[in-house]
Tab-separated table of C-alpha atoms in Angstrom:
chain	number	residue	atom	x	y	z
A	1	MET	CA	-58.137	58.786	-51.120
A	2	ASN	CA	-56.479	60.923	-53.578
A	3	LEU	CA	-54.918	64.366	-53.017
A	4	GLU	CA	-58.196	66.278	-53.941
A	5	GLU	CA	-60.345	64.029	-51.633
A	6	ILE	CA	-58.001	64.877	-48.940
A	7	LEU	CA	-58.038	68.327	-49.451
A	8	ALA	CA	-61.699	68.729	-49.357
A	9	SER	CA	-61.850	66.437	-46.303
A	10	ALA	CA	-59.757	69.260	-44.474
A	11	ALA	CA	-62.571	71.633	-44.897
A	12	SER	CA	-63.835	70.986	-41.501
A	13	ASN	CA	-60.234	71.795	-40.085
A	14	GLU	CA	-59.557	68.269	-39.341
A	15	VAL	CA	-58.357	65.522	-41.486
A	16	THR	CA	-57.136	61.749	-40.821
A	17	ILE	CA	-54.539	61.076	-43.505
A	18	PRO	CA	-54.179	57.335	-44.737
A	19	ALA	CA	-51.391	55.309	-44.479
A	20	ILE	CA	-50.749	55.163	-48.342
A	21	TRP	CA	-49.429	58.849	-48.213
A	22	ALA	CA	-46.834	57.932	-45.794
A	23	GLN	CA	-43.020	58.813	-46.087
A	24	GLY	CA	-41.379	56.552	-43.445
A	25	ARG	CA	-43.300	57.178	-40.172
A	26	ALA	CA	-44.571	60.626	-41.229
A	27	THR	CA	-46.930	61.854	-43.782
A	28	PHE	CA	-45.454	63.041	-47.139
A	29	GLY	CA	-44.409	66.610	-46.450
A	30	GLY	CA	-45.802	67.781	-49.702
A	31	LEU	CA	-49.226	66.512	-48.742
A	32	THR	CA	-49.042	68.609	-45.713
A	33	GLY	CA	-47.642	71.594	-47.170
A	34	ALA	CA	-50.721	71.399	-49.588
A	35	LEU	CA	-53.423	71.178	-46.790
A	36	ALA	CA	-51.723	74.115	-45.256
A	37	CYS	CA	-51.770	75.905	-48.508
A	38	GLU	CA	-55.647	74.928	-49.074
A	39	ARG	CA	-56.655	75.840	-45.553
A	40	MET	CA	-54.803	79.592	-45.837
A	41	GLN	CA	-56.170	80.257	-49.436
A	42	SER	CA	-59.563	79.684	-47.611
A	43	VAL	CA	-59.509	82.677	-45.511
A	44	VAL	CA	-57.697	85.476	-47.485
A	45	THR	CA	-59.364	87.608	-49.991
A	46	PRO	CA	-60.344	86.033	-53.122
A	47	GLY	CA	-58.446	86.619	-56.252
A	48	ARG	CA	-55.151	87.391	-54.066
A	49	PRO	CA	-52.854	84.656	-55.405
A	50	LEU	CA	-50.239	82.877	-53.432
A	51	ARG	CA	-46.984	84.796	-53.412
A	52	ALA	CA	-44.784	82.699	-50.850
A	53	MET	CA	-45.133	80.143	-48.264
A	54	GLN	CA	-42.796	79.147	-45.430
A	55	VAL	CA	-43.214	75.712	-43.695
A	56	SER	CA	-41.593	74.479	-40.562
A	57	PHE	CA	-41.782	70.726	-40.003
A	58	VAL	CA	-41.790	70.687	-36.028
A	59	GLY	CA	-42.609	67.088	-36.050
A	60	PRO	CA	-44.171	64.218	-37.863
A	61	VAL	CA	-47.642	64.284	-38.797
A	62	GLU	CA	-48.529	60.711	-38.555
A	63	PRO	CA	-50.670	58.833	-40.785
A	64	GLY	CA	-53.863	57.230	-39.463
A	65	VAL	CA	-54.221	59.895	-36.663
A	66	PRO	CA	-56.452	62.862	-36.602
A	67	VAL	CA	-54.797	66.288	-37.145
A	68	ALA	CA	-56.392	69.437	-36.259
A	69	LEU	CA	-55.578	72.529	-38.828
A	70	GLU	CA	-55.787	75.805	-36.922
A	71	VAL	CA	-55.913	78.643	-39.606
A	72	GLU	CA	-55.610	82.323	-38.666
A	73	LEU	CA	-55.909	85.040	-41.050
A	74	LEU	CA	-52.985	87.526	-39.393
A	75	ARG	CA	-53.594	90.641	-41.506
A	76	GLU	CA	-55.602	91.701	-44.848
A	77	GLY	CA	-54.002	94.988	-46.115
A	78	LYS	CA	-54.994	96.716	-49.301
A	79	ALA	CA	-53.108	94.497	-51.608
A	80	VAL	CA	-51.379	91.731	-49.222
A	81	SER	CA	-53.051	89.087	-47.076
A	82	GLN	CA	-51.038	87.258	-44.524
A	83	ALA	CA	-52.091	83.781	-42.883
A	84	MET	CA	-50.884	80.977	-40.785
A	85	VAL	CA	-51.720	77.356	-40.219
A	86	ARG	CA	-50.809	75.002	-37.275
A	87	MET	CA	-51.112	71.344	-37.682
A	88	VAL	CA	-51.813	69.824	-34.100
A	89	GLN	CA	-51.926	66.248	-33.508
A	90	ASP	CA	-52.257	64.435	-29.882
A	91	GLY	CA	-52.105	68.039	-28.438
A	92	THR	CA	-48.530	69.042	-29.874
A	93	THR	CA	-47.750	71.343	-32.856
A	94	ARG	CA	-46.434	69.100	-35.616
A	95	LEU	CA	-46.204	71.694	-38.571
A	96	VAL	CA	-46.419	75.485	-38.970
A	97	ALA	CA	-46.805	77.237	-41.985
A	98	MET	CA	-47.368	81.016	-43.092
A	99	GLY	CA	-48.512	82.213	-46.378
A	100	ALA	CA	-48.272	85.907	-48.297
A	101	TYR	CA	-51.129	86.357	-50.734
A	102	GLY	CA	-50.720	89.522	-52.951
A	103	SER	CA	-52.774	91.290	-55.857
A	104	GLY	CA	-50.556	92.698	-58.755
A	105	ARG	CA	-49.692	96.143	-59.053
A	106	GLU	CA	-48.045	98.471	-61.492
A	107	SER	CA	-44.077	98.851	-61.515
A	108	VAL	CA	-41.398	99.937	-63.869
A	109	VAL	CA	-39.402	96.901	-62.820
A	110	SER	CA	-39.686	94.178	-65.060
A	111	VAL	CA	-37.114	91.321	-65.381
A	112	PRO	CA	-37.724	88.182	-66.908
A	113	PRO	CA	-36.801	84.959	-65.040
A	114	LEU	CA	-33.725	82.820	-66.325
A	115	SER	CA	-34.644	80.264	-68.768
A	116	ALA	CA	-35.339	76.586	-68.206
A	117	PRO	CA	-32.287	74.356	-68.479
A	118	GLU	CA	-31.909	72.167	-71.768
A	119	ALA	CA	-33.231	68.709	-71.069
A	120	PRO	CA	-34.929	65.861	-73.094
A	121	VAL	CA	-38.492	65.898	-73.322
A	122	PRO	CA	-40.387	63.556	-70.793
A	123	GLU	CA	-41.208	60.975	-73.426
A	124	ASP	CA	-37.743	60.396	-73.979
A	125	CYS	CA	-37.029	59.858	-70.247
A	126	ALA	CA	-37.530	56.131	-68.659
A	127	PRO	CA	-40.162	56.134	-66.273
A	128	THR	CA	-39.803	55.392	-62.537
A	129	PRO	CA	-42.104	52.518	-61.454
A	130	PHE	CA	-43.492	52.517	-58.052
A	131	ILE	CA	-41.658	49.671	-55.960
A	132	LYS	CA	-43.638	49.154	-52.747
A	133	GLY	CA	-41.264	48.320	-49.736
A	134	ARG	CA	-38.097	50.277	-51.506
A	135	MET	CA	-39.951	53.548	-52.355
A	136	PRO	CA	-42.249	56.046	-49.755
A	137	ASP	CA	-45.810	54.764	-50.084
A	138	PHE	CA	-46.780	58.258	-51.358
A	139	ALA	CA	-44.649	57.735	-54.740
A	140	GLN	CA	-47.715	55.523	-55.868
A	141	PHE	CA	-49.288	58.706	-56.726
A	142	ILE	CA	-46.633	60.753	-58.505
A	143	GLU	CA	-44.697	60.031	-61.509
A	144	MET	CA	-40.865	61.241	-61.840
A	145	ARG	CA	-38.594	60.974	-64.732
A	146	TRP	CA	-35.309	61.586	-63.961
A	147	CYS	CA	-32.943	63.826	-66.390
A	148	PHE	CA	-30.765	65.603	-63.963
A	149	GLY	CA	-28.403	64.156	-61.301
A	150	SER	CA	-28.508	60.643	-59.758
A	151	ARG	CA	-31.060	58.762	-57.856
A	152	PRO	CA	-30.703	58.359	-53.952
A	153	PHE	CA	-28.112	56.016	-52.474
A	154	THR	CA	-26.134	55.675	-55.657
A	155	GLY	CA	-22.988	57.331	-54.259
A	156	GLU	CA	-22.976	59.873	-57.123
A	157	LYS	CA	-21.826	63.225	-55.788
A	158	HIS	CA	-23.700	65.624	-58.246
A	159	ARG	CA	-24.850	69.124	-56.930
A	160	ASP	CA	-28.324	68.649	-58.590
A	161	MET	CA	-31.317	66.316	-58.998
A	162	GLY	CA	-34.531	66.357	-61.073
A	163	GLY	CA	-36.555	65.869	-64.176
A	164	TRP	CA	-40.234	65.693	-65.034
A	165	MET	CA	-43.055	65.220	-62.874
A	166	ARG	CA	-46.870	64.700	-62.734
A	167	PHE	CA	-49.562	62.813	-61.057
A	168	ARG	CA	-50.155	59.421	-62.318
A	169	GLU	CA	-53.977	59.956	-62.147
A	170	THR	CA	-54.804	63.393	-63.771
A	171	PRO	CA	-56.455	65.550	-61.382
A	172	SER	CA	-59.427	67.785	-62.126
A	173	GLN	CA	-57.433	70.990	-61.603
A	174	LEU	CA	-53.723	71.536	-61.172
A	175	ASP	CA	-53.922	74.438	-58.420
A	176	ASP	CA	-51.414	75.875	-56.060
A	177	PRO	CA	-52.102	73.018	-53.375
A	178	ALA	CA	-51.428	70.371	-56.097
A	179	ILE	CA	-48.233	72.120	-57.426
A	180	VAL	CA	-46.911	72.211	-53.698
A	181	ALA	CA	-47.411	68.523	-53.241
A	182	LEU	CA	-45.527	67.784	-56.608
A	183	ILE	CA	-42.557	70.026	-55.719
A	184	ASP	CA	-41.790	68.223	-52.462
A	185	ALA	CA	-42.016	64.826	-54.123
A	186	TRP	CA	-38.570	64.688	-55.400
A	187	PRO	CA	-35.765	63.162	-52.505
A	188	PRO	CA	-33.465	65.553	-51.197
A	189	VAL	CA	-30.195	65.896	-53.708
A	190	PRO	CA	-27.720	64.918	-50.760
A	191	LEU	CA	-29.195	61.273	-50.651
A	192	SER	CA	-27.555	60.646	-54.176
A	193	HIS	CA	-24.175	61.081	-52.094
A	194	LEU	CA	-24.881	58.024	-50.080
A	195	THR	CA	-24.416	54.491	-50.825
A	196	GLU	CA	-26.886	52.902	-48.533
A	197	PHE	CA	-30.157	54.326	-46.619
A	198	ALA	CA	-29.880	56.894	-43.853
A	199	PRO	CA	-32.545	58.621	-42.278
A	200	ASN	CA	-33.400	62.065	-43.607
A	201	SER	CA	-36.132	64.859	-43.289
A	202	SER	CA	-37.028	68.326	-44.147
A	203	LEU	CA	-36.469	70.664	-41.529
A	204	THR	CA	-37.644	73.967	-43.277
A	205	TRP	CA	-39.165	74.587	-46.615
A	206	SER	CA	-40.273	77.615	-48.599
A	207	VAL	CA	-42.187	77.827	-51.751
A	208	GLU	CA	-42.565	81.146	-54.040
A	209	MET	CA	-45.285	80.893	-56.666
A	210	MET	CA	-44.654	83.178	-60.007
A	211	ASP	CA	-47.497	85.395	-60.892
A	212	PRO	CA	-49.496	85.740	-63.481
A	213	ARG	CA	-49.328	81.694	-63.355
A	214	PRO	CA	-47.904	80.108	-66.381
A	215	THR	CA	-50.436	77.792	-68.106
A	216	VAL	CA	-50.201	74.256	-67.096
A	217	LYS	CA	-52.664	71.570	-68.325
A	218	VAL	CA	-53.802	69.231	-65.560
A	219	ASP	CA	-52.292	66.072	-67.516
A	220	ASP	CA	-48.880	67.844	-68.609
A	221	TRP	CA	-45.590	67.395	-67.059
A	222	LEU	CA	-43.436	70.014	-64.976
A	223	MET	CA	-39.717	70.177	-64.906
A	224	TYR	CA	-38.002	70.308	-61.517
A	225	ARG	CA	-34.222	70.853	-60.776
A	226	ALA	CA	-32.657	71.163	-57.634
A	227	GLU	CA	-29.114	72.142	-56.327
A	228	ILE	CA	-27.319	71.917	-53.432
A	229	ASP	CA	-25.723	75.266	-52.065
A	230	LYS	CA	-24.015	73.708	-49.272
A	231	ALA	CA	-23.985	70.320	-47.391
A	232	ASP	CA	-22.186	69.806	-44.135
A	233	ASP	CA	-22.642	68.837	-40.432
A	234	GLY	CA	-25.388	66.779	-40.965
A	235	TYR	CA	-27.442	69.222	-42.895
A	236	ALA	CA	-27.918	70.542	-46.500
A	237	ASN	CA	-29.366	73.901	-47.955
A	238	THR	CA	-30.800	73.393	-51.338
A	239	HIS	CA	-32.671	75.295	-53.736
A	240	ALA	CA	-34.894	74.334	-56.837
A	241	GLN	CA	-36.832	75.712	-59.886
A	242	ILE	CA	-39.886	74.325	-61.523
A	243	TRP	CA	-41.091	75.154	-65.247
A	244	ASN	CA	-43.993	74.068	-67.342
A	245	ARG	CA	-43.463	72.288	-70.462
A	246	GLN	CA	-42.928	75.596	-72.515
A	247	GLY	CA	-40.014	76.421	-70.231
A	248	GLU	CA	-41.853	79.203	-68.090
A	249	LEU	CA	-40.957	79.427	-64.463
A	250	VAL	CA	-43.659	78.439	-62.322
A	251	ALA	CA	-42.347	78.375	-58.690
A	252	ILE	CA	-38.887	78.552	-56.687
A	253	SER	CA	-38.576	76.184	-53.732
A	254	ARG	CA	-35.894	76.088	-51.040
A	255	GLN	CA	-35.164	73.754	-48.210
A	256	THR	CA	-33.011	73.010	-45.334
A	257	VAL	CA	-32.776	69.338	-44.879
A	258	THR	CA	-31.182	67.237	-42.122
A	259	VAL	CA	-29.233	63.872	-43.252
A	260	PHE	CA	-28.122	61.426	-40.515
A	261	GLY	CA	-25.326	59.663	-42.896
């Protein structure tokens, strides 16, 4: 099942995620975030774009086991809608997400985003082939081309990591759930500081989407660059920005990551 098929199957508020979307013993966090985004969007007033989403990874969402998506519309205001999703598996909460959706309004405040960093075009960056057994299973669906920082477990102590990303199989549309899934595909920056594998996981994750949405073609590349704010005591705080190929800001991401190494 590809991303679109899984999102469509969740319309019944229950889904069983195949093992090919695994990340260790859990489901790829970008996919669970995309599912949460999809379910919340279905209950808010049409036309209100996603402004921000917060995700707490309470426990692993296991592949191959049915998971219920309990969606609730918390409030519908004149311009803003708030919604929540709980993912429940085997009677326990595995993920909680909240989304804020808001229509635009007139304002005298208008500040353009910072420019995208200089980087080689994706065609000049080396492809990252999927290597089964050495990479998470979900990586077979997403292509990443490094141009910032270093790869995991290289012992290189850069503060940043990132490059270009897109789905290997072009989707029919690159909507908010699909972009959310892409954003979480990159490994946490602190993993490049290690010289051998160590367990790690996202504890919390927040995504802010820019509006009006910059134009992104379904088969085009998005640029991702994450930086460490601080890392200590087995935790790391990171922030990232995502741009389209024209250098327009698409989204902002923040994560608290646990690293057991």
